[in-house]
Amino acid sequence: HDFIKLKIIHDFIKLKIIYDFIKLKIIHDFIKLKKIHDFIKLKKIYDFTVLK
């Protein structure tokens, strides 16, 4: 009985770690995309200003 309980707790912790990792990855990718987006926006503004 205790063994089963421990196994459940263990699996839960493992799932939580995987879940947190995926969440962090999503946040990280989002930030990366945002940086790329901001960079492109700045580049467009820069090009526009220089070409003007």
GROMACS .gro file of N, CA and C in nm:
model
  156
    1HIS      N    1   0.084  -0.121   0.000
    1HIS     CA    2   0.000   0.000   0.000
    1HIS      C    3   0.088   0.127   0.000
    2ASP      N    4   0.181   0.131   0.092
    2ASP     CA    5   0.271   0.248   0.098
    2ASP      C    6   0.354   0.260  -0.029
    3PHE      N    7   0.390   0.144  -0.082
    3PHE     CA    8   0.470   0.142  -0.204
    3PHE      C    9   0.392   0.206  -0.319
    4ILE      N   10   0.268   0.170  -0.332
    4ILE     CA   11   0.181   0.224  -0.437
    4ILE      C   12   0.168   0.376  -0.419
    5LYS      N   13   0.150   0.417  -0.295
    5LYS     CA   14   0.138   0.560  -0.264
    5LYS      C   15   0.265   0.634  -0.305
    6LEU      N   16   0.379   0.576  -0.271
    6LEU     CA   17   0.508   0.636  -0.307
    6LEU      C   18   0.523   0.644  -0.458
    7LYS      N   19   0.482   0.537  -0.526
    7LYS     CA   20   0.492   0.533  -0.673
    7LYS      C   21   0.408   0.645  -0.733
    8ILE      N   22   0.288   0.664  -0.684
    8ILE     CA   23   0.197   0.768  -0.732
    8ILE      C   24   0.260   0.906  -0.710
    9ILE      N   25   0.315   0.927  -0.591
    9ILE     CA   26   0.379   1.055  -0.558
    9ILE      C   27   0.498   1.077  -0.652
   10HIS      N   28   0.576   0.972  -0.671
   10HIS     CA   29   0.693   0.979  -0.758
   10HIS      C   30   0.651   1.015  -0.901
   11ASP      N   31   0.552   0.946  -0.953
   11ASP     CA   32   0.503   0.972  -1.090
   11ASP      C   33   0.449   1.114  -1.101
   12PHE      N   34   0.382   1.158  -0.998
   12PHE     CA   35   0.325   1.292  -0.996
   12PHE      C   36   0.437   1.397  -1.004
   13ILE      N   37   0.541   1.376  -0.925
   13ILE     CA   38   0.655   1.469  -0.923
   13ILE      C   39   0.722   1.469  -1.061
   14LYS      N   40   0.737   1.351  -1.119
   14LYS     CA   41   0.798   1.338  -1.252
   14LYS      C   42   0.715   1.415  -1.354
   15LEU      N   43   0.586   1.397  -1.351
   15LEU     CA   44   0.495   1.467  -1.442
   15LEU      C   45   0.505   1.617  -1.421
   16LYS      N   46   0.512   1.658  -1.296
   16LYS     CA   47   0.520   1.801  -1.263
   16LYS      C   48   0.647   1.861  -1.321
   17ILE      N   49   0.758   1.789  -1.309
   17ILE     CA   50   0.886   1.836  -1.362
   17ILE      C   51   0.877   1.850  -1.514
   18ILE      N   52   0.821   1.748  -1.580
   18ILE     CA   53   0.805   1.751  -1.726
   18ILE      C   54   0.715   1.868  -1.764
   19TYR      N   55   0.606   1.884  -1.691
   19TYR     CA   56   0.510   1.992  -1.717
   19TYR      C   57   0.578   2.129  -1.702
   20ASP      N   58   0.651   2.147  -1.593
   20ASP     CA   59   0.722   2.275  -1.569
   20ASP      C   60   0.825   2.301  -1.679
   21PHE      N   61   0.892   2.194  -1.722
   21PHE     CA   62   0.993   2.207  -1.826
   21PHE      C   63   0.928   2.255  -1.956
   22ILE      N   64   0.817   2.193  -1.992
   22ILE     CA   65   0.742   2.231  -2.114
   22ILE      C   66   0.695   2.376  -2.104
   23LYS      N   67   0.645   2.411  -1.986
   23LYS     CA   68   0.597   2.548  -1.963
   23LYS      C   69   0.711   2.647  -1.980
   24LEU      N   70   0.825   2.617  -1.923
   24LEU     CA   71   0.943   2.703  -1.936
   24LEU      C   72   0.985   2.714  -2.081
   25LYS      N   73   0.981   2.601  -2.152
   25LYS     CA   74   1.020   2.600  -2.294
   25LYS      C   75   0.927   2.690  -2.374
   26ILE      N   76   0.798   2.682  -2.348
   26ILE     CA   77   0.699   2.765  -2.418
   26ILE      C   78   0.726   2.913  -2.390
   27ILE      N   79   0.749   2.945  -2.262
   27ILE     CA   80   0.778   3.084  -2.222
   27ILE      C   81   0.906   3.131  -2.292
   28HIS      N   82   1.007   3.045  -2.290
   28HIS     CA   83   1.135   3.077  -2.353
   28HIS      C   84   1.118   3.104  -2.503
   29ASP      N   85   1.046   3.014  -2.570
   29ASP     CA   86   1.022   3.030  -2.715
   29ASP      C   87   0.944   3.157  -2.743
   30PHE      N   88   0.849   3.187  -2.656
   30PHE     CA   89   0.767   3.306  -2.672
   30PHE      C   90   0.855   3.432  -2.662
   31ILE      N   91   0.942   3.434  -2.563
   31ILE     CA   92   1.033   3.548  -2.542
   31ILE      C   93   1.126   3.562  -2.663
   32LYS      N   94   1.176   3.448  -2.712
   32LYS     CA   95   1.264   3.448  -2.828
   32LYS      C   96   1.191   3.507  -2.949
   33LEU      N   97   1.070   3.461  -2.971
   33LEU     CA   98   0.989   3.512  -3.083
   33LEU      C   99   0.965   3.662  -3.067
   34LYS      N  100   0.937   3.704  -2.946
   34LYS     CA  101   0.912   3.845  -2.918
   34LYS      C  102   1.036   3.928  -2.951
   35LYS      N  103   1.153   3.878  -2.912
   35LYS     CA  104   1.279   3.949  -2.939
   35LYS      C  105   1.302   3.960  -3.089
   36ILE      N  106   1.278   3.851  -3.161
   36ILE     CA  107   1.294   3.850  -3.307
   36ILE      C  108   1.196   3.951  -3.368
   37HIS      N  109   1.075   3.947  -3.321
   37HIS     CA  110   0.970   4.038  -3.369
   37HIS      C  111   1.009   4.184  -3.345
   38ASP      N  112   1.053   4.213  -3.223
   38ASP     CA  113   1.095   4.350  -3.188
   38ASP      C  114   1.214   4.393  -3.274
   39PHE      N  115   1.305   4.301  -3.298
   39PHE     CA  116   1.423   4.331  -3.379
   39PHE      C  117   1.381   4.368  -3.521
   40ILE      N  118   1.290   4.288  -3.578
   40ILE     CA  119   1.240   4.314  -3.714
   40ILE      C  120   1.170   4.450  -3.719
   41LYS      N  121   1.092   4.478  -3.617
   41LYS     CA  122   1.020   4.605  -3.608
   41LYS      C  123   1.119   4.721  -3.603
   42LEU      N  124   1.219   4.708  -3.519
   42LEU     CA  125   1.323   4.812  -3.508
   42LEU      C  126   1.396   4.828  -3.641
   43LYS      N  127   1.426   4.716  -3.705
   43LYS     CA  128   1.496   4.719  -3.834
   43LYS      C  129   1.412   4.794  -3.937
   44LYS      N  130   1.283   4.768  -3.939
   44LYS     CA  131   1.194   4.837  -4.034
   44LYS      C  132   1.192   4.987  -4.007
   45ILE      N  133   1.184   5.023  -3.881
   45ILE     CA  134   1.184   5.165  -3.842
   45ILE      C  135   1.317   5.228  -3.884
   46TYR      N  136   1.425   5.157  -3.857
   46TYR     CA  137   1.559   5.205  -3.891
   46TYR      C  138   1.572   5.224  -4.043
   47ASP      N  139   1.534   5.121  -4.118
   47ASP     CA  140   1.542   5.126  -4.265
   47ASP      C  141   1.458   5.241  -4.318
   48PHE      N  142   1.341   5.256  -4.263
   48PHE     CA  143   1.250   5.361  -4.305
   48PHE      C  144   1.312   5.499  -4.281
   49THR      N  145   1.371   5.515  -4.163
   49THR     CA  146   1.434   5.642  -4.124
   49THR      C  147   1.555   5.671  -4.213
   50VAL      N  148   1.635   5.571  -4.237
   50VAL     CA  149   1.758   5.587  -4.317
   50VAL      C  150   1.721   5.614  -4.463
   51LEU      N  151   1.624   5.543  -4.516
   51LEU     CA  152   1.584   5.559  -4.656
   51LEU      C  153   1.514   5.692  -4.680
   52LYS      N  154   1.454   5.743  -4.578
   52LYS     CA  155   1.385   5.872  -4.585
   52LYS      C  156   1.484   5.984  -4.595
   0.00000   0.00000   0.00000
